[in-house]
Amino acid sequence: MARGLFSRAWLSKTYHFQARLSYVRVKYLFLTWLAVFVGSWVVYVQYSTYTELCRGRECKSIICEKYSKGIIDGSACSSLCEESSLYFGRCLSTKPNNQVYTGSWGDHDGVIKCQLSDILHYELGEELEPKKEVALFDKPTRGTSVEKFKEMVASHLKAKVGEQANLSSLVSLILSVADSNKDGHISLPEAKSAWALLQLNEVLLAVVLQDREHTPRLLGFCGDLYVVERVPHTPLYGLSLPWPMELWIPTGMRRNMDQWFTPSWPRKAKIFIGLLELIEDIFHGTFGSFLMCDMRASTFGYTDRHDLRLVDGRRVVAEEAFKQAMILQRCEDDEDCVYGVDCRTSCDRAEHRCMAEVAQPNLARACGALKDYLLRGAPVHLQEELEKQLYACMALKGSAEQMEMEHSLILNNLKTLLWKQISHTNDS
């Protein structure tokens, strides 16, 4: 009888063990299937996103077709389309209509930028510049003289930067860029390329600031495809995480994580001084004032010597063009009067039109965007004074009386304070 009881107990245990083993197998089979399904979905989404965002082949095909037909010309055309010495590298595009790739051109490491949009109007929510025309590269037309083209350029620049005493000097700069082979003459294909490039904020800024050191040098162009110097360290700060992880990280924690991997404080101070100098260059500069409407870290980078570079100038817009576009913008409240990321004006609710004046100047928005970046790791004895000056900077208003004097005073005070701290270090 004992033997029978033992036998039944052993069979019962065996049954339960087999049932549990079967359950574990089903459980792991389900989890494996789920992992494969989720993994496949992530790969599909990433691939779909990549193919939508990264259309370098299409861009090159359009440009080279126009070049082969003699419609456009430029210093990069033969390298891109005939010699194949201008290579597309890693895709950096964040929007399908703005193709951005790392590139290699002879001894130069560059960034290749190309436009792929067919819209012909201003879009305040995105770019304050006309998109590529449906009839690609149709201006200037055949028979246009160099003098007529010069008038076209002057009229366009006047609309962009306003009436300037040295507007003729800016026109001459543009024409010198248009003469891509430096033979002293501007052909119709060169003029078509130059006209297309002139519609882009970033290219205009590169020409305006070509003698300064805070924007990458324009290396060459073909149509509205252009190549600029590559900046080795981008973005200015922050971690690049896979998007599934981004969804689960709280905003406050993400902001702190962005500051973990940054240079030493003296080097950050030097980078910030570079930003102050860039703001100085474009605030009532030689060819008018420009507004920087995207102060995010991805807009900036820095060199191995920790000199600041503006790596994305698409939302740097001439103040005059900004005002003209804003007063045409209809609104219900202030939230309707935003260009780019952070250039805001107020809404005239009686007229349902946006006001022309920007609420805060470049300097105030730069101080607000990089306050945490600059304060983190700052010397203890400097913290209080630096924080005080940064908050005074952030309080600047665009329409305040004597704003220009306050602007210059605060900017110079910040530069002096930072230089005094780093001038004796190797980082300066």
Tab-separated table of C-alpha atoms in Angstrom:
chain	number	residue	atom	x	y	z
A	1	MET	CA	0.000	0.000	0.000
A	2	ALA	CA	2.878	2.325	0.870
A	3	ARG	CA	4.388	1.488	-2.470
A	4	GLY	CA	1.112	2.474	-4.214
A	5	LEU	CA	0.956	5.761	-2.337
A	6	PHE	CA	4.569	6.514	-3.232
A	7	SER	CA	3.881	5.659	-6.865
A	8	ARG	CA	0.837	7.979	-7.003
A	9	ALA	CA	2.790	10.799	-5.339
A	10	TRP	CA	5.656	10.364	-7.806
A	11	LEU	CA	3.236	10.391	-10.763
A	12	SER	CA	1.502	13.482	-9.355
A	13	LYS	CA	4.834	15.333	-9.019
A	14	THR	CA	5.849	14.284	-12.512
A	15	TYR	CA	2.542	15.558	-13.888
A	16	HIS	CA	2.877	18.910	-12.105
A	17	PHE	CA	6.506	19.236	-13.234
A	18	GLN	CA	5.593	18.528	-16.848
A	19	ALA	CA	2.654	20.945	-16.677
A	20	ARG	CA	4.917	23.669	-15.255
A	21	LEU	CA	7.568	22.930	-17.898
A	22	SER	CA	4.917	23.196	-20.591
A	23	TYR	CA	3.741	26.538	-19.117
A	24	VAL	CA	7.316	27.896	-19.035
A	25	ARG	CA	7.857	26.827	-22.647
A	26	VAL	CA	4.663	28.556	-23.772
A	27	LYS	CA	5.601	31.643	-21.754
A	28	TYR	CA	9.091	31.875	-23.285
A	29	LEU	CA	7.738	31.105	-26.744
A	30	PHE	CA	5.279	33.987	-26.379
A	31	LEU	CA	7.985	36.350	-25.072
A	32	THR	CA	10.297	35.349	-27.930
A	33	TRP	CA	7.538	35.968	-30.469
A	34	LEU	CA	6.758	39.337	-28.822
A	35	ALA	CA	10.445	40.350	-28.895
A	36	VAL	CA	10.722	39.404	-32.583
A	37	PHE	CA	7.502	41.277	-33.385
A	38	VAL	CA	8.545	44.455	-31.524
A	39	GLY	CA	12.080	44.257	-32.955
A	40	SER	CA	10.744	43.866	-36.495
A	41	TRP	CA	8.358	46.781	-35.981
A	42	VAL	CA	11.184	49.019	-34.679
A	43	VAL	CA	13.408	48.048	-37.644
A	44	TYR	CA	10.528	48.735	-40.056
A	45	VAL	CA	9.792	52.148	-38.501
A	46	GLN	CA	13.479	53.088	-38.505
A	47	TYR	CA	13.872	51.983	-42.130
A	48	SER	CA	10.708	53.840	-43.193
A	49	THR	CA	11.883	56.961	-41.388
A	50	TYR	CA	15.321	56.702	-42.984
A	51	THR	CA	13.972	56.255	-46.519
A	52	GLU	CA	11.600	59.195	-46.043
A	53	LEU	CA	14.202	61.522	-44.517
A	54	CYS	CA	17.296	60.491	-46.463
A	55	ARG	CA	16.856	61.173	-50.173
A	56	GLY	CA	20.380	62.087	-51.194
A	57	ARG	CA	20.259	60.058	-54.408
A	58	GLU	CA	17.129	61.898	-55.508
A	59	CYS	CA	18.745	65.222	-54.719
A	60	LYS	CA	21.923	64.382	-56.639
A	61	SER	CA	19.892	63.065	-59.589
A	62	ILE	CA	17.861	66.309	-59.882
A	63	ILE	CA	20.933	68.544	-59.602
A	64	CYS	CA	23.057	66.543	-62.052
A	65	GLU	CA	20.238	66.355	-64.605
A	66	LYS	CA	19.958	70.164	-64.564
A	67	TYR	CA	23.744	70.490	-64.803
A	68	SER	CA	23.985	68.075	-67.745
A	69	LYS	CA	21.354	70.126	-69.603
A	70	GLY	CA	23.351	73.334	-69.010
A	71	ILE	CA	20.644	74.894	-66.827
A	72	ILE	CA	22.826	75.368	-63.727
A	73	ASP	CA	26.536	75.567	-62.981
A	74	GLY	CA	28.747	76.040	-59.954
A	75	SER	CA	32.083	75.227	-58.373
A	76	ALA	CA	30.890	71.816	-57.116
A	77	CYS	CA	29.049	70.649	-60.248
A	78	SER	CA	31.819	68.798	-62.078
A	79	SER	CA	33.039	67.154	-58.838
A	80	LEU	CA	29.505	65.988	-58.029
A	81	CYS	CA	28.281	64.917	-61.454
A	82	GLU	CA	31.330	64.122	-63.623
A	83	GLU	CA	34.381	63.344	-61.496
A	84	SER	CA	32.442	61.777	-58.599
A	85	SER	CA	34.958	63.299	-56.183
A	86	LEU	CA	32.237	64.838	-54.010
A	87	TYR	CA	30.866	61.985	-51.923
A	88	PHE	CA	27.665	61.770	-49.892
A	89	GLY	CA	28.386	60.226	-46.486
A	90	ARG	CA	26.160	59.804	-43.423
A	91	CYS	CA	22.610	61.144	-43.554
A	92	LEU	CA	21.901	63.916	-41.020
A	93	SER	CA	18.513	65.032	-42.381
A	94	THR	CA	15.714	65.848	-39.937
A	95	LYS	CA	13.197	66.903	-42.622
A	96	PRO	CA	12.595	65.374	-46.069
A	97	ASN	CA	12.728	68.752	-47.833
A	98	ASN	CA	16.114	69.696	-46.292
A	99	GLN	CA	18.670	67.045	-47.167
A	100	VAL	CA	21.826	67.136	-45.026
A	101	TYR	CA	24.732	64.689	-45.399
A	102	THR	CA	28.306	64.517	-44.255
A	103	GLY	CA	30.518	64.674	-47.289
A	104	SER	CA	34.055	64.375	-48.548
A	105	TRP	CA	35.413	66.611	-51.271
A	106	GLY	CA	39.087	66.151	-52.016
A	107	ASP	CA	40.993	67.164	-48.891
A	108	HIS	CA	37.919	68.756	-47.318
A	109	ASP	CA	35.492	67.185	-44.875
A	110	GLY	CA	32.232	68.967	-45.434
A	111	VAL	CA	28.486	68.940	-44.977
A	112	ILE	CA	26.325	68.744	-48.110
A	113	LYS	CA	22.942	70.496	-48.018
A	114	CYS	CA	20.238	70.265	-50.659
A	115	GLN	CA	16.614	71.420	-50.925
A	116	LEU	CA	13.785	69.137	-52.065
A	117	SER	CA	10.597	71.196	-51.627
A	118	ASP	CA	8.089	72.354	-54.223
A	119	ILE	CA	6.196	75.004	-52.234
A	120	LEU	CA	6.363	78.637	-53.262
A	121	HIS	CA	5.313	80.613	-50.188
A	122	TYR	CA	6.403	81.669	-46.726
A	123	GLU	CA	5.655	79.272	-43.892
A	124	LEU	CA	6.183	81.001	-40.540
A	125	GLY	CA	6.052	77.734	-38.639
A	126	GLU	CA	9.010	76.330	-40.544
A	127	GLU	CA	11.320	78.422	-42.720
A	128	LEU	CA	11.064	82.144	-43.392
A	129	GLU	CA	12.233	81.721	-46.945
A	130	PRO	CA	10.458	80.838	-50.194
A	131	LYS	CA	10.641	77.175	-51.027
A	132	LYS	CA	11.984	75.846	-54.297
A	133	GLU	CA	9.896	76.903	-57.258
A	134	VAL	CA	7.821	74.378	-59.178
A	135	ALA	CA	9.612	75.441	-62.365
A	136	LEU	CA	13.085	74.647	-61.027
A	137	PHE	CA	15.814	77.290	-61.648
A	138	ASP	CA	13.681	79.428	-63.940
A	139	LYS	CA	15.280	82.767	-62.940
A	140	PRO	CA	16.969	84.724	-64.361
A	141	THR	CA	15.562	84.018	-67.815
A	142	ARG	CA	17.564	83.722	-71.030
A	143	GLY	CA	18.525	87.148	-72.362
A	144	THR	CA	18.900	88.729	-68.919
A	145	SER	CA	21.969	90.962	-68.883
A	146	VAL	CA	24.476	91.047	-66.043
A	147	GLU	CA	23.260	94.549	-65.145
A	148	LYS	CA	19.667	93.333	-64.996
A	149	PHE	CA	20.728	90.397	-62.812
A	150	LYS	CA	22.586	92.818	-60.550
A	151	GLU	CA	19.355	94.831	-60.194
A	152	MET	CA	17.441	91.643	-59.352
A	153	VAL	CA	19.949	90.784	-56.637
A	154	ALA	CA	19.903	94.338	-55.229
A	155	SER	CA	16.085	94.385	-55.115
A	156	HIS	CA	15.956	90.993	-53.408
A	157	LEU	CA	18.569	91.962	-50.810
A	158	LYS	CA	16.817	95.255	-50.115
A	159	ALA	CA	13.620	93.320	-49.345
A	160	LYS	CA	15.603	90.975	-47.068
A	161	VAL	CA	17.894	93.308	-45.124
A	162	GLY	CA	16.223	96.680	-45.699
A	163	GLU	CA	17.734	99.896	-47.014
A	164	GLN	CA	21.438	99.771	-46.157
A	165	ALA	CA	24.131	102.358	-46.897
A	166	ASN	CA	26.460	99.569	-48.047
A	167	LEU	CA	23.903	97.490	-49.931
A	168	SER	CA	26.045	97.773	-53.079
A	169	SER	CA	28.928	96.075	-51.226
A	170	LEU	CA	26.668	93.147	-50.344
A	171	VAL	CA	25.544	92.895	-53.976
A	172	SER	CA	29.200	92.763	-55.055
A	173	LEU	CA	29.854	89.964	-52.543
A	174	ILE	CA	26.963	87.941	-53.947
A	175	LEU	CA	28.158	88.446	-57.530
A	176	SER	CA	31.682	87.353	-56.605
A	177	VAL	CA	30.253	84.124	-55.160
A	178	ALA	CA	28.111	83.658	-58.291
A	179	ASP	CA	31.242	83.754	-60.483
A	180	SER	CA	32.132	80.207	-59.444
A	181	ASN	CA	35.031	79.707	-61.897
A	182	LYS	CA	36.457	83.188	-61.182
A	183	ASP	CA	36.756	84.101	-64.851
A	184	GLY	CA	35.337	87.593	-64.328
A	185	HIS	CA	32.031	86.757	-66.040
A	186	ILE	CA	28.734	85.379	-64.724
A	187	SER	CA	27.133	82.889	-67.096
A	188	LEU	CA	23.375	82.241	-67.152
A	189	PRO	CA	23.762	78.809	-65.441
A	190	GLU	CA	25.907	80.411	-62.706
A	191	ALA	CA	23.307	83.157	-62.258
A	192	LYS	CA	20.490	80.581	-61.918
A	193	SER	CA	22.433	78.737	-59.221
A	194	ALA	CA	23.260	81.963	-57.370
A	195	TRP	CA	19.632	83.112	-57.495
A	196	ALA	CA	18.406	79.807	-56.062
A	197	LEU	CA	20.999	79.966	-53.260
A	198	LEU	CA	20.117	83.557	-52.498
A	199	GLN	CA	16.631	82.457	-51.421
A	200	LEU	CA	18.164	80.513	-48.506
A	201	ASN	CA	18.764	82.255	-45.178
A	202	GLU	CA	21.801	80.130	-44.355
A	203	VAL	CA	23.666	80.935	-47.564
A	204	LEU	CA	22.973	84.671	-47.259
A	205	LEU	CA	24.316	84.588	-43.690
A	206	ALA	CA	27.420	82.640	-44.792
A	207	VAL	CA	28.177	85.353	-47.358
A	208	VAL	CA	27.486	88.183	-44.894
A	209	LEU	CA	29.754	86.629	-42.245
A	210	GLN	CA	32.374	85.086	-44.549
A	211	ASP	CA	35.191	87.090	-42.930
A	212	ARG	CA	34.152	86.061	-39.422
A	213	GLU	CA	34.947	82.765	-37.724
A	214	HIS	CA	31.611	81.708	-36.237
A	215	THR	CA	29.953	80.265	-39.343
A	216	PRO	CA	31.306	77.340	-41.421
A	217	ARG	CA	32.975	78.433	-44.664
A	218	LEU	CA	31.017	77.953	-47.904
A	219	LEU	CA	33.157	75.522	-49.931
A	220	GLY	CA	31.144	75.289	-53.143
A	221	PHE	CA	27.739	74.868	-54.754
A	222	CYS	CA	25.810	73.457	-57.694
A	223	GLY	CA	22.290	74.777	-58.168
A	224	ASP	CA	20.870	75.089	-54.666
A	225	LEU	CA	23.024	72.229	-53.387
A	226	TYR	CA	25.927	73.637	-51.396
A	227	VAL	CA	28.836	72.371	-49.317
A	228	VAL	CA	30.091	73.926	-46.081
A	229	GLU	CA	32.922	73.028	-43.740
A	230	ARG	CA	32.169	70.236	-41.287
A	231	VAL	CA	32.148	71.137	-37.599
A	232	PRO	CA	33.740	68.289	-35.592
A	233	HIS	CA	31.637	68.528	-32.430
A	234	THR	CA	27.844	68.704	-32.764
A	235	PRO	CA	25.430	69.284	-31.152
A	236	LEU	CA	26.660	71.783	-28.569
A	237	TYR	CA	25.629	69.414	-25.790
A	238	GLY	CA	23.231	66.566	-25.133
A	239	LEU	CA	22.913	62.822	-25.499
A	240	SER	CA	21.558	61.172	-28.620
A	241	LEU	CA	19.265	58.367	-27.468
A	242	PRO	CA	17.081	55.903	-29.419
A	243	TRP	CA	13.558	57.266	-29.701
A	244	PRO	CA	11.921	54.425	-27.657
A	245	MET	CA	14.102	55.466	-24.689
A	246	GLU	CA	13.231	59.140	-25.209
A	247	LEU	CA	9.545	58.343	-24.647
A	248	TRP	CA	10.171	56.981	-21.145
A	249	ILE	CA	12.603	59.576	-19.778
A	250	PRO	CA	10.989	62.494	-17.853
A	251	THR	CA	11.731	65.976	-19.216
A	252	GLY	CA	13.564	67.120	-16.077
A	253	MET	CA	15.794	64.058	-16.040
A	254	ARG	CA	16.468	64.415	-19.772
A	255	ARG	CA	17.544	68.024	-19.225
A	256	ASN	CA	20.008	66.925	-16.533
A	257	MET	CA	21.335	64.075	-18.681
A	258	ASP	CA	22.075	66.526	-21.491
A	259	GLN	CA	24.546	68.333	-19.238
A	260	TRP	CA	26.485	65.201	-18.202
A	261	PHE	CA	28.791	65.014	-21.211
A	262	THR	CA	30.001	68.574	-21.747
A	263	PRO	CA	33.518	70.080	-21.852
A	264	SER	CA	35.188	71.485	-18.739
A	265	TRP	CA	33.771	74.792	-17.499
A	266	PRO	CA	36.590	77.019	-18.883
A	267	ARG	CA	35.972	75.484	-22.315
A	268	LYS	CA	32.223	76.007	-21.998
A	269	ALA	CA	32.917	79.638	-21.092
A	270	LYS	CA	35.024	80.023	-24.262
A	271	ILE	CA	32.237	78.497	-26.365
A	272	PHE	CA	29.694	80.871	-24.803
A	273	ILE	CA	31.972	83.852	-25.513
A	274	GLY	CA	31.962	82.712	-29.152
A	275	LEU	CA	28.152	82.824	-29.114
A	276	LEU	CA	28.256	86.356	-27.657
A	277	GLU	CA	30.620	87.402	-30.456
A	278	LEU	CA	28.324	85.887	-33.092
A	279	ILE	CA	25.373	87.799	-31.618
A	280	GLU	CA	27.493	90.943	-31.696
A	281	ASP	CA	28.294	90.367	-35.384
A	282	ILE	CA	24.660	90.068	-36.441
A	283	PHE	CA	23.176	92.757	-34.160
A	284	HIS	CA	23.274	95.902	-36.306
A	285	GLY	CA	26.139	94.426	-38.270
A	286	THR	CA	27.700	95.606	-41.513
A	287	PHE	CA	24.713	94.482	-43.586
A	288	GLY	CA	21.840	94.936	-41.130
A	289	SER	CA	20.449	92.938	-38.226
A	290	PHE	CA	19.614	89.231	-38.183
A	291	LEU	CA	17.476	87.255	-35.744
A	292	MET	CA	18.548	83.813	-34.523
A	293	CYS	CA	15.266	81.985	-34.111
A	294	ASP	CA	16.521	78.595	-32.972
A	295	MET	CA	18.723	78.553	-29.874
A	296	ARG	CA	18.600	74.788	-29.384
A	297	ALA	CA	21.850	72.878	-28.844
A	298	SER	CA	21.516	71.215	-32.269
A	299	THR	CA	21.931	74.619	-33.948
A	300	PHE	CA	25.493	74.996	-32.679
A	301	GLY	CA	28.725	73.040	-32.497
A	302	TYR	CA	32.362	73.716	-31.752
A	303	THR	CA	35.837	72.995	-33.089
A	304	ASP	CA	38.671	71.050	-31.464
A	305	ARG	CA	39.880	74.402	-30.095
A	306	HIS	CA	36.417	74.998	-28.572
A	307	ASP	CA	35.510	77.843	-30.922
A	308	LEU	CA	31.759	78.093	-31.475
A	309	ARG	CA	30.275	77.422	-34.918
A	310	LEU	CA	26.719	77.929	-36.152
A	311	VAL	CA	25.952	74.611	-37.865
A	312	ASP	CA	22.317	75.231	-38.846
A	313	GLY	CA	21.537	78.744	-40.053
A	314	ARG	CA	18.161	78.026	-41.664
A	315	ARG	CA	16.333	79.930	-38.939
A	316	VAL	CA	18.657	82.921	-38.873
A	317	VAL	CA	16.582	85.506	-40.685
A	318	ALA	CA	17.143	89.136	-41.627
A	319	GLU	CA	15.193	91.298	-39.179
A	320	GLU	CA	13.589	93.318	-41.963
A	321	ALA	CA	12.266	90.176	-43.700
A	322	PHE	CA	11.022	88.881	-40.344
A	323	LYS	CA	9.056	92.081	-39.684
A	324	GLN	CA	7.520	92.153	-43.152
A	325	ALA	CA	6.391	88.534	-42.854
A	326	MET	CA	5.063	88.898	-39.304
A	327	ILE	CA	2.780	91.844	-40.003
A	328	LEU	CA	1.102	89.756	-42.719
A	329	GLN	CA	0.490	86.870	-40.289
A	330	ARG	CA	-3.063	86.577	-38.942
A	331	CYS	CA	-3.467	85.639	-35.282
A	332	GLU	CA	-5.927	85.041	-32.438
A	333	ASP	CA	-3.382	85.133	-29.605
A	334	ASP	CA	0.372	85.447	-29.045
A	335	GLU	CA	0.975	81.743	-29.687
A	336	ASP	CA	0.137	82.333	-33.356
A	337	CYS	CA	3.025	84.799	-33.652
A	338	VAL	CA	6.034	82.482	-33.415
A	339	TYR	CA	8.698	81.929	-36.042
A	340	GLY	CA	11.130	79.059	-35.813
A	341	VAL	CA	11.523	77.852	-32.245
A	342	ASP	CA	11.709	81.004	-30.164
A	343	CYS	CA	11.260	84.266	-32.126
A	344	ARG	CA	7.984	85.633	-30.783
A	345	THR	CA	5.969	88.783	-31.280
A	346	SER	CA	2.658	89.744	-29.724
A	347	CYS	CA	-0.772	89.563	-31.328
A	348	ASP	CA	-2.808	92.708	-31.940
A	349	ARG	CA	-6.184	91.172	-31.080
A	350	ALA	CA	-8.126	94.146	-32.423
A	351	GLU	CA	-6.568	93.797	-35.881
A	352	HIS	CA	-5.905	90.039	-35.657
A	353	ARG	CA	-2.389	90.667	-36.928
A	354	CYS	CA	1.000	89.891	-35.429
A	355	MET	CA	3.138	92.823	-34.347
A	356	ALA	CA	6.431	93.417	-36.143
A	357	GLU	CA	8.815	93.750	-33.168
A	358	VAL	CA	10.363	90.605	-31.720
A	359	ALA	CA	9.637	90.215	-28.000
A	360	GLN	CA	13.212	89.372	-26.982
A	361	PRO	CA	16.512	90.071	-28.750
A	362	ASN	CA	19.008	87.344	-29.644
A	363	LEU	CA	21.080	87.971	-26.523
A	364	ALA	CA	18.194	87.407	-24.088
A	365	ARG	CA	17.157	84.164	-25.761
A	366	ALA	CA	20.760	82.906	-25.899
A	367	CYS	CA	21.213	83.535	-22.176
A	368	GLY	CA	17.956	81.722	-21.413
A	369	ALA	CA	18.802	78.731	-23.606
A	370	LEU	CA	22.351	78.253	-22.265
A	371	LYS	CA	21.902	79.339	-18.628
A	372	ASP	CA	22.066	75.795	-17.210
A	373	TYR	CA	24.918	74.903	-19.574
A	374	LEU	CA	27.042	77.806	-18.332
A	375	LEU	CA	26.159	77.647	-14.620
A	376	ARG	CA	26.807	73.922	-14.245
A	377	GLY	CA	30.384	73.460	-13.066
A	378	ALA	CA	31.097	77.198	-12.753
A	379	PRO	CA	33.609	78.177	-10.021
A	380	VAL	CA	31.861	78.647	-6.653
A	381	HIS	CA	33.108	82.221	-6.217
A	382	LEU	CA	31.669	83.112	-9.631
A	383	GLN	CA	28.244	81.448	-9.363
A	384	GLU	CA	26.319	84.335	-7.784
A	385	GLU	CA	27.643	87.095	-10.048
A	386	LEU	CA	27.315	84.955	-13.190
A	387	GLU	CA	23.739	83.989	-12.347
A	388	LYS	CA	22.877	87.642	-11.654
A	389	GLN	CA	24.245	88.750	-15.023
A	390	LEU	CA	22.511	85.915	-16.890
A	391	TYR	CA	19.132	86.848	-15.400
A	392	ALA	CA	19.711	90.513	-16.294
A	393	CYS	CA	20.493	89.331	-19.823
A	394	MET	CA	17.307	87.210	-19.980
A	395	ALA	CA	15.234	90.247	-18.912
A	396	LEU	CA	16.120	92.240	-22.051
A	397	LYS	CA	13.081	93.175	-24.132
A	398	GLY	CA	13.013	93.811	-27.848
A	399	SER	CA	10.996	97.009	-27.727
A	400	ALA	CA	12.362	98.532	-24.497
A	401	GLU	CA	13.687	102.097	-24.650
A	402	GLN	CA	17.496	102.298	-24.730
A	403	MET	CA	17.565	98.544	-25.439
A	404	GLU	CA	20.577	98.887	-27.717
A	405	MET	CA	22.627	100.516	-24.967
A	406	GLU	CA	21.543	97.883	-22.415
A	407	HIS	CA	22.245	95.146	-24.956
A	408	SER	CA	25.833	96.312	-25.497
A	409	LEU	CA	26.424	96.843	-21.782
A	410	ILE	CA	25.180	93.393	-20.725
A	411	LEU	CA	26.981	91.642	-23.567
A	412	ASN	CA	30.294	93.335	-22.732
A	413	ASN	CA	29.873	92.683	-18.993
A	414	LEU	CA	29.324	88.964	-19.635
A	415	LYS	CA	32.317	88.727	-21.975
A	416	THR	CA	34.558	90.552	-19.488
A	417	LEU	CA	33.432	88.389	-16.569
A	418	LEU	CA	34.083	85.151	-18.453
A	419	TRP	CA	37.378	86.232	-20.034
A	420	LYS	CA	38.762	87.234	-16.620
A	421	GLN	CA	38.140	83.674	-15.425
A	422	ILE	CA	39.693	81.822	-18.371
A	423	SER	CA	42.309	84.181	-19.821
A	424	HIS	CA	45.047	82.655	-17.646
A	425	THR	CA	44.145	79.051	-18.573
A	426	ASN	CA	45.253	76.923	-21.522
A	427	ASP	CA	41.586	76.752	-22.640
A	428	SER	CA	41.544	80.409	-23.690
